[in-house]
Amino acid sequence: MASNRLPIRELPADPGQLCLEHRKVQPALLSEEYDAIEEWTVTVTGPRFRDRTVGGEIGTITLYRLRRDNPSNCAPPTAAEGDDHWLSELSRYLLDWDGSPRERFASMVSSTDGDVLAVHNVCLGEEWHGTGVEAALLAEAIWPLADGCCAVVTDSYTNECPDHTATADARWPPVPSTVLDTVWQNIGFRQLSTLYLLDTAHEEPRLLRKQARADLAALSDAYQQPASRTDV
């Protein structure tokens, strides 16, 4: 996703009509792994496009909640071991095998009390790239899941879809990319090497979420002006 905005007339539909659906799937009989790590998929759907067909799904955002205090007392690094390489490396980078915060992580946040929310993949249809709605979509995907979390983290590979391609011998953190840098910063993330972190105890990210909402509303208002678009 890019940070340079396209002309409003290039938008495929009214961005104010986009919807986000948060979904978590889990078995009725939970294992230790499901207790320690929740996987969430946020689906972004759009209204009709210029050809007047149903917009349907235009993007997805995948997140993991690393639950440090869970019924099984299973630490996230243990739960992620042998599963997703990216998640395993990330959890071990931040947390010890018993779930306690590593010194590097403790130095990044105001408090280590709470869970950690990790943004894994961000996929948005190409027709929406560079429209200026990215910040609002990411903020609205993140904050409903951030309650009880001390931090939200991600890395510079989240623009790689549909999945990370790290191998077992890949180093952590991964090689940096600048594709999403501006978007992350616009919603309150700080870049720490190739890791991006949002401290949920800080007021600034909450204010930036409000700003992203206001920007989206202004974009929607502008789109609805007849002179600003070509579809009627």
PDB file of C-alpha atoms in Angstrom:
ATOM      1  CA  MET A   1       0.000   0.000   0.000  1.00  0.00           C
ATOM      2  CA  ALA A   2       1.300   3.405  -0.881  1.00  0.00           C
ATOM      3  CA  SER A   3       1.123   6.680   0.948  1.00  0.00           C
ATOM      4  CA  ASN A   4       0.754   9.041  -2.065  1.00  0.00           C
ATOM      5  CA  ARG A   5      -2.878   9.891  -2.598  1.00  0.00           C
ATOM      6  CA  LEU A   6      -4.567   9.469  -5.938  1.00  0.00           C
ATOM      7  CA  PRO A   7      -7.119  11.978  -7.227  1.00  0.00           C
ATOM      8  CA  ILE A   8     -10.544  11.478  -5.689  1.00  0.00           C
ATOM      9  CA  ARG A   9     -11.957  10.675  -9.126  1.00  0.00           C
ATOM     10  CA  GLU A  10      -9.737   7.570  -9.174  1.00  0.00           C
ATOM     11  CA  LEU A  11     -11.487   6.007  -6.163  1.00  0.00           C
ATOM     12  CA  PRO A  12     -13.466   2.897  -7.174  1.00  0.00           C
ATOM     13  CA  ALA A  13     -16.285   3.665  -4.706  1.00  0.00           C
ATOM     14  CA  ASP A  14     -17.239   5.842  -1.755  1.00  0.00           C
ATOM     15  CA  PRO A  15     -14.606   5.050   0.920  1.00  0.00           C
ATOM     16  CA  GLY A  16     -17.084   6.020   3.628  1.00  0.00           C
ATOM     17  CA  GLN A  17     -19.106   2.912   2.751  1.00  0.00           C
ATOM     18  CA  LEU A  18     -16.296   0.458   3.356  1.00  0.00           C
ATOM     19  CA  CYS A  19     -16.977  -2.087   6.105  1.00  0.00           C
ATOM     20  CA  LEU A  20     -14.674  -4.144   8.322  1.00  0.00           C
ATOM     21  CA  GLU A  21     -15.602  -7.559   9.699  1.00  0.00           C
ATOM     22  CA  HIS A  22     -13.524  -9.020  12.543  1.00  0.00           C
ATOM     23  CA  ARG A  23     -13.582 -12.813  12.611  1.00  0.00           C
ATOM     24  CA  LYS A  24     -11.962 -15.380  14.919  1.00  0.00           C
ATOM     25  CA  VAL A  25     -12.335 -19.101  14.330  1.00  0.00           C
ATOM     26  CA  GLN A  26     -11.574 -21.601  17.077  1.00  0.00           C
ATOM     27  CA  PRO A  27     -12.475 -25.222  17.842  1.00  0.00           C
ATOM     28  CA  ALA A  28     -14.952 -25.919  20.638  1.00  0.00           C
ATOM     29  CA  LEU A  29     -12.290 -27.980  22.398  1.00  0.00           C
ATOM     30  CA  LEU A  30      -9.369 -25.577  22.721  1.00  0.00           C
ATOM     31  CA  SER A  31      -5.773 -26.758  22.748  1.00  0.00           C
ATOM     32  CA  GLU A  32      -2.978 -24.946  24.560  1.00  0.00           C
ATOM     33  CA  GLU A  33      -1.975 -23.319  21.298  1.00  0.00           C
ATOM     34  CA  TYR A  34      -5.412 -21.766  20.795  1.00  0.00           C
ATOM     35  CA  ASP A  35      -5.405 -20.560  24.399  1.00  0.00           C
ATOM     36  CA  ALA A  36      -2.083 -18.783  23.908  1.00  0.00           C
ATOM     37  CA  ILE A  37      -2.518 -17.396  20.382  1.00  0.00           C
ATOM     38  CA  GLU A  38      -5.716 -16.059  18.836  1.00  0.00           C
ATOM     39  CA  GLU A  39      -5.808 -15.624  15.062  1.00  0.00           C
ATOM     40  CA  TRP A  40      -8.050 -12.865  13.721  1.00  0.00           C
ATOM     41  CA  THR A  41      -8.955 -12.018  10.153  1.00  0.00           C
ATOM     42  CA  VAL A  42     -10.351  -8.579   9.364  1.00  0.00           C
ATOM     43  CA  THR A  43     -12.140  -8.540   6.025  1.00  0.00           C
ATOM     44  CA  VAL A  44     -12.672  -5.216   4.268  1.00  0.00           C
ATOM     45  CA  THR A  45     -15.684  -5.087   1.961  1.00  0.00           C
ATOM     46  CA  GLY A  46     -16.754  -2.341  -0.401  1.00  0.00           C
ATOM     47  CA  PRO A  47     -19.974  -1.063  -1.978  1.00  0.00           C
ATOM     48  CA  ARG A  48     -20.720  -1.105  -5.694  1.00  0.00           C
ATOM     49  CA  PHE A  49     -17.972  -0.100  -8.087  1.00  0.00           C
ATOM     50  CA  ARG A  50     -18.229   1.993 -11.210  1.00  0.00           C
ATOM     51  CA  ASP A  51     -19.595  -0.889 -13.250  1.00  0.00           C
ATOM     52  CA  ARG A  52     -22.383  -1.067 -10.650  1.00  0.00           C
ATOM     53  CA  THR A  53     -21.495  -4.571  -9.535  1.00  0.00           C
ATOM     54  CA  VAL A  54     -21.250  -5.462  -5.873  1.00  0.00           C
ATOM     55  CA  GLY A  55     -17.881  -4.421  -4.498  1.00  0.00           C
ATOM     56  CA  GLY A  56     -17.432  -7.451  -2.287  1.00  0.00           C
ATOM     57  CA  GLU A  57     -14.143  -8.218  -0.545  1.00  0.00           C
ATOM     58  CA  ILE A  58     -11.418  -5.703  -1.295  1.00  0.00           C
ATOM     59  CA  GLY A  59      -8.854  -6.666   1.323  1.00  0.00           C
ATOM     60  CA  THR A  60      -7.896  -8.630   4.420  1.00  0.00           C
ATOM     61  CA  ILE A  61      -5.744  -7.998   7.470  1.00  0.00           C
ATOM     62  CA  THR A  62      -4.474 -10.913   9.557  1.00  0.00           C
ATOM     63  CA  LEU A  63      -3.575 -10.388  13.211  1.00  0.00           C
ATOM     64  CA  TYR A  64      -2.472 -12.588  16.102  1.00  0.00           C
ATOM     65  CA  ARG A  65      -3.120 -11.867  19.761  1.00  0.00           C
ATOM     66  CA  LEU A  66      -0.359 -13.317  21.946  1.00  0.00           C
ATOM     67  CA  ARG A  67      -2.145 -14.112  25.197  1.00  0.00           C
ATOM     68  CA  ARG A  68       0.398 -14.122  27.983  1.00  0.00           C
ATOM     69  CA  ASP A  69      -2.169 -14.887  30.703  1.00  0.00           C
ATOM     70  CA  ASN A  70      -4.314 -17.773  29.487  1.00  0.00           C
ATOM     71  CA  PRO A  71      -6.105 -20.800  31.014  1.00  0.00           C
ATOM     72  CA  SER A  72      -3.455 -23.265  29.854  1.00  0.00           C
ATOM     73  CA  ASN A  73      -0.550 -21.172  31.148  1.00  0.00           C
ATOM     74  CA  CYS A  74       1.075 -21.794  27.766  1.00  0.00           C
ATOM     75  CA  ALA A  75       3.503 -19.079  26.698  1.00  0.00           C
ATOM     76  CA  PRO A  76       3.080 -17.718  23.134  1.00  0.00           C
ATOM     77  CA  PRO A  77       6.635 -18.677  22.049  1.00  0.00           C
ATOM     78  CA  THR A  78       5.895 -22.279  23.027  1.00  0.00           C
ATOM     79  CA  ALA A  79       2.540 -22.258  21.253  1.00  0.00           C
ATOM     80  CA  ALA A  80       4.052 -20.820  18.065  1.00  0.00           C
ATOM     81  CA  GLU A  81       7.005 -23.205  17.982  1.00  0.00           C
ATOM     82  CA  GLY A  82       6.919 -25.401  14.907  1.00  0.00           C
ATOM     83  CA  ASP A  83       3.968 -23.537  13.417  1.00  0.00           C
ATOM     84  CA  ASP A  84       4.258 -20.223  11.599  1.00  0.00           C
ATOM     85  CA  HIS A  85       7.930 -19.255  11.348  1.00  0.00           C
ATOM     86  CA  TRP A  86       7.226 -15.514  11.357  1.00  0.00           C
ATOM     87  CA  LEU A  87       5.032 -15.710  14.444  1.00  0.00           C
ATOM     88  CA  SER A  88       7.472 -17.993  16.220  1.00  0.00           C
ATOM     89  CA  GLU A  89      10.385 -15.643  15.601  1.00  0.00           C
ATOM     90  CA  LEU A  90       8.387 -12.561  16.541  1.00  0.00           C
ATOM     91  CA  SER A  91       7.091 -14.032  19.801  1.00  0.00           C
ATOM     92  CA  ARG A  92      10.573 -15.201  20.787  1.00  0.00           C
ATOM     93  CA  TYR A  93      11.994 -11.790  19.910  1.00  0.00           C
ATOM     94  CA  LEU A  94       9.607 -10.116  22.367  1.00  0.00           C
ATOM     95  CA  LEU A  95       8.909 -12.770  25.010  1.00  0.00           C
ATOM     96  CA  ASP A  96      10.842 -15.391  26.930  1.00  0.00           C
ATOM     97  CA  TRP A  97       9.818 -19.042  26.929  1.00  0.00           C
ATOM     98  CA  ASP A  98       7.815 -18.490  30.120  1.00  0.00           C
ATOM     99  CA  GLY A  99       5.942 -15.568  28.548  1.00  0.00           C
ATOM    100  CA  SER A 100       7.782 -12.857  30.451  1.00  0.00           C
ATOM    101  CA  PRO A 101       8.898  -9.837  28.416  1.00  0.00           C
ATOM    102  CA  ARG A 102      12.454  -9.786  27.196  1.00  0.00           C
ATOM    103  CA  GLU A 103      14.537  -6.788  28.201  1.00  0.00           C
ATOM    104  CA  ARG A 104      14.482  -5.370  24.663  1.00  0.00           C
ATOM    105  CA  PHE A 105      10.676  -5.437  24.635  1.00  0.00           C
ATOM    106  CA  ALA A 106      10.366  -3.921  28.115  1.00  0.00           C
ATOM    107  CA  SER A 107      12.499  -0.998  26.959  1.00  0.00           C
ATOM    108  CA  MET A 108      10.093  -0.293  24.075  1.00  0.00           C
ATOM    109  CA  VAL A 109       6.829   0.129  25.981  1.00  0.00           C
ATOM    110  CA  SER A 110       5.428   2.117  28.899  1.00  0.00           C
ATOM    111  CA  SER A 111       4.214  -1.079  30.578  1.00  0.00           C
ATOM    112  CA  THR A 112       4.504  -4.770  29.776  1.00  0.00           C
ATOM    113  CA  ASP A 113       1.228  -5.621  31.507  1.00  0.00           C
ATOM    114  CA  GLY A 114      -1.126  -7.234  29.036  1.00  0.00           C
ATOM    115  CA  ASP A 115      -1.086  -9.163  25.800  1.00  0.00           C
ATOM    116  CA  VAL A 116       0.646  -8.337  22.520  1.00  0.00           C
ATOM    117  CA  LEU A 117      -1.224  -7.862  19.238  1.00  0.00           C
ATOM    118  CA  ALA A 118       0.772  -8.684  16.102  1.00  0.00           C
ATOM    119  CA  VAL A 119      -0.208  -7.566  12.603  1.00  0.00           C
ATOM    120  CA  HIS A 120       0.789 -10.339  10.204  1.00  0.00           C
ATOM    121  CA  ASN A 121      -0.495  -9.502   6.711  1.00  0.00           C
ATOM    122  CA  VAL A 122      -2.075  -6.446   5.116  1.00  0.00           C
ATOM    123  CA  CYS A 123      -3.662  -7.027   1.705  1.00  0.00           C
ATOM    124  CA  LEU A 124      -5.691  -4.350  -0.058  1.00  0.00           C
ATOM    125  CA  GLY A 125      -6.958  -4.437  -3.627  1.00  0.00           C
ATOM    126  CA  GLU A 126      -4.728  -2.551  -6.046  1.00  0.00           C
ATOM    127  CA  GLU A 127      -7.568  -0.260  -7.034  1.00  0.00           C
ATOM    128  CA  TRP A 128      -7.422   1.198  -3.504  1.00  0.00           C
ATOM    129  CA  HIS A 129      -3.651   1.662  -3.304  1.00  0.00           C
ATOM    130  CA  GLY A 130      -2.625   5.250  -2.758  1.00  0.00           C
ATOM    131  CA  THR A 131      -6.150   6.471  -2.048  1.00  0.00           C
ATOM    132  CA  GLY A 132      -5.451   7.703   1.476  1.00  0.00           C
ATOM    133  CA  VAL A 133      -7.793   5.248   3.217  1.00  0.00           C
ATOM    134  CA  GLU A 134      -5.035   2.868   4.369  1.00  0.00           C
ATOM    135  CA  ALA A 135      -4.438   4.537   7.729  1.00  0.00           C
ATOM    136  CA  ALA A 136      -8.112   4.525   8.658  1.00  0.00           C
ATOM    137  CA  LEU A 137      -8.537   0.872   7.680  1.00  0.00           C
ATOM    138  CA  LEU A 138      -5.515  -0.242   9.680  1.00  0.00           C
ATOM    139  CA  ALA A 139      -6.486   1.780  12.748  1.00  0.00           C
ATOM    140  CA  GLU A 140     -10.041   0.433  12.709  1.00  0.00           C
ATOM    141  CA  ALA A 141      -8.765  -3.125  12.240  1.00  0.00           C
ATOM    142  CA  ILE A 142      -6.356  -2.838  15.154  1.00  0.00           C
ATOM    143  CA  TRP A 143      -8.112  -0.956  17.934  1.00  0.00           C
ATOM    144  CA  PRO A 144     -11.116  -3.261  18.506  1.00  0.00           C
ATOM    145  CA  LEU A 145      -8.593  -6.031  19.253  1.00  0.00           C
ATOM    146  CA  ALA A 146      -6.106  -3.938  21.245  1.00  0.00           C
ATOM    147  CA  ASP A 147      -8.085  -3.775  24.494  1.00  0.00           C
ATOM    148  CA  GLY A 148      -5.978  -5.472  27.171  1.00  0.00           C
ATOM    149  CA  CYS A 149      -2.828  -5.327  25.033  1.00  0.00           C
ATOM    150  CA  CYS A 150       0.249  -3.385  26.065  1.00  0.00           C
ATOM    151  CA  ALA A 151       1.478  -3.058  22.486  1.00  0.00           C
ATOM    152  CA  VAL A 152       0.715  -3.681  18.844  1.00  0.00           C
ATOM    153  CA  VAL A 153       3.666  -4.808  16.748  1.00  0.00           C
ATOM    154  CA  THR A 154       4.397  -5.566  13.137  1.00  0.00           C
ATOM    155  CA  ASP A 155       7.317  -5.614  10.747  1.00  0.00           C
ATOM    156  CA  SER A 156       8.168  -4.333   7.310  1.00  0.00           C
ATOM    157  CA  TYR A 157       6.977  -7.497   5.558  1.00  0.00           C
ATOM    158  CA  THR A 158       3.253  -7.022   6.160  1.00  0.00           C
ATOM    159  CA  ASN A 159       2.778  -5.851   2.585  1.00  0.00           C
ATOM    160  CA  GLU A 160       3.795  -9.310   1.343  1.00  0.00           C
ATOM    161  CA  CYS A 161       0.650 -11.246   0.401  1.00  0.00           C
ATOM    162  CA  PRO A 162      -0.729 -13.738   0.964  1.00  0.00           C
ATOM    163  CA  ASP A 163       1.920 -14.935   3.396  1.00  0.00           C
ATOM    164  CA  HIS A 164       5.452 -14.371   4.621  1.00  0.00           C
ATOM    165  CA  THR A 165       8.061 -16.446   2.844  1.00  0.00           C
ATOM    166  CA  ALA A 166      10.672 -16.615   5.605  1.00  0.00           C
ATOM    167  CA  THR A 167      12.695 -19.805   5.818  1.00  0.00           C
ATOM    168  CA  ALA A 168      13.883 -21.621   8.887  1.00  0.00           C
ATOM    169  CA  ASP A 169      17.303 -19.947   8.725  1.00  0.00           C
ATOM    170  CA  ALA A 170      15.994 -16.430   8.049  1.00  0.00           C
ATOM    171  CA  ARG A 171      17.224 -13.817  10.479  1.00  0.00           C
ATOM    172  CA  TRP A 172      14.958 -11.718  12.685  1.00  0.00           C
ATOM    173  CA  PRO A 173      14.036  -8.906  12.349  1.00  0.00           C
ATOM    174  CA  PRO A 174      13.700  -9.232   8.561  1.00  0.00           C
ATOM    175  CA  VAL A 175      15.146  -6.937   5.923  1.00  0.00           C
ATOM    176  CA  PRO A 176      13.363  -3.553   6.014  1.00  0.00           C
ATOM    177  CA  SER A 177      10.941  -2.255   3.404  1.00  0.00           C
ATOM    178  CA  THR A 178       9.586   1.291   3.133  1.00  0.00           C
ATOM    179  CA  VAL A 179       6.244   0.465   1.496  1.00  0.00           C
ATOM    180  CA  LEU A 180       4.130   0.943   4.634  1.00  0.00           C
ATOM    181  CA  ASP A 181       6.415   3.211   6.661  1.00  0.00           C
ATOM    182  CA  THR A 182       4.322   6.365   6.355  1.00  0.00           C
ATOM    183  CA  VAL A 183       1.037   4.559   6.962  1.00  0.00           C
ATOM    184  CA  TRP A 184       2.285   2.958  10.184  1.00  0.00           C
ATOM    185  CA  GLN A 185       3.597   6.269  11.459  1.00  0.00           C
ATOM    186  CA  ASN A 186       0.326   8.008  10.590  1.00  0.00           C
ATOM    187  CA  ILE A 187      -1.521   5.824  13.099  1.00  0.00           C
ATOM    188  CA  GLY A 188       1.016   5.994  15.919  1.00  0.00           C
ATOM    189  CA  PHE A 189       3.579   3.265  15.275  1.00  0.00           C
ATOM    190  CA  ARG A 190       7.244   3.918  15.973  1.00  0.00           C
ATOM    191  CA  GLN A 191       9.906   2.283  13.853  1.00  0.00           C
ATOM    192  CA  LEU A 192      12.490   0.409  15.908  1.00  0.00           C
ATOM    193  CA  SER A 193      14.978  -1.134  13.500  1.00  0.00           C
ATOM    194  CA  THR A 194      12.666  -3.169  11.213  1.00  0.00           C
ATOM    195  CA  LEU A 195      10.047  -3.582  13.928  1.00  0.00           C
ATOM    196  CA  TYR A 196       7.088  -1.218  14.194  1.00  0.00           C
ATOM    197  CA  LEU A 197       5.483  -0.773  17.594  1.00  0.00           C
ATOM    198  CA  LEU A 198       2.399   1.035  18.859  1.00  0.00           C
ATOM    199  CA  ASP A 199       2.343   1.666  22.618  1.00  0.00           C
ATOM    200  CA  THR A 200      -1.320   1.423  23.602  1.00  0.00           C
ATOM    201  CA  ALA A 201      -0.699   3.416  26.791  1.00  0.00           C
ATOM    202  CA  HIS A 202       0.164   6.524  24.778  1.00  0.00           C
ATOM    203  CA  GLU A 203      -2.516   9.044  23.888  1.00  0.00           C
ATOM    204  CA  GLU A 204      -1.047   9.948  20.501  1.00  0.00           C
ATOM    205  CA  PRO A 205      -2.160   6.759  18.667  1.00  0.00           C
ATOM    206  CA  ARG A 206      -5.725   7.306  19.899  1.00  0.00           C
ATOM    207  CA  LEU A 207      -5.674  10.889  18.632  1.00  0.00           C
ATOM    208  CA  LEU A 208      -4.247   9.719  15.320  1.00  0.00           C
ATOM    209  CA  ARG A 209      -7.083   7.215  15.019  1.00  0.00           C
ATOM    210  CA  LYS A 210      -9.551  10.087  15.361  1.00  0.00           C
ATOM    211  CA  GLN A 211      -7.600  12.018  12.744  1.00  0.00           C
ATOM    212  CA  ALA A 212      -7.670   9.044  10.372  1.00  0.00           C
ATOM    213  CA  ARG A 213     -11.438   8.850  10.840  1.00  0.00           C
ATOM    214  CA  ALA A 214     -11.779  12.557  10.086  1.00  0.00           C
ATOM    215  CA  ASP A 215      -9.611  12.202   6.982  1.00  0.00           C
ATOM    216  CA  LEU A 216     -11.733   9.291   5.768  1.00  0.00           C
ATOM    217  CA  ALA A 217     -14.929  11.263   6.359  1.00  0.00           C
ATOM    218  CA  ALA A 218     -13.524  14.215   4.393  1.00  0.00           C
ATOM    219  CA  LEU A 219     -12.525  11.897   1.551  1.00  0.00           C
ATOM    220  CA  SER A 220     -16.005  10.388   1.518  1.00  0.00           C
ATOM    221  CA  ASP A 221     -17.619  13.833   1.458  1.00  0.00           C
ATOM    222  CA  ALA A 222     -15.414  14.882  -1.425  1.00  0.00           C
ATOM    223  CA  TYR A 223     -16.195  11.690  -3.337  1.00  0.00           C
ATOM    224  CA  GLN A 224     -19.927  12.383  -3.051  1.00  0.00           C
ATOM    225  CA  GLN A 225     -19.563  15.747  -4.728  1.00  0.00           C
ATOM    226  CA  PRO A 226     -20.660  15.288  -8.381  1.00  0.00           C
ATOM    227  CA  ALA A 227     -17.739  17.309  -9.729  1.00  0.00           C
ATOM    228  CA  SER A 228     -15.183  15.104  -7.985  1.00  0.00           C
ATOM    229  CA  ARG A 229     -16.017  11.823  -9.730  1.00  0.00           C
ATOM    230  CA  THR A 230     -16.955  10.536 -13.132  1.00  0.00           C
ATOM    231  CA  ASP A 231     -19.397   7.704 -12.275  1.00  0.00           C
ATOM    232  CA  VAL A 232     -23.051   8.672 -12.066  1.00  0.00           C
TER     233      VAL A 232
END
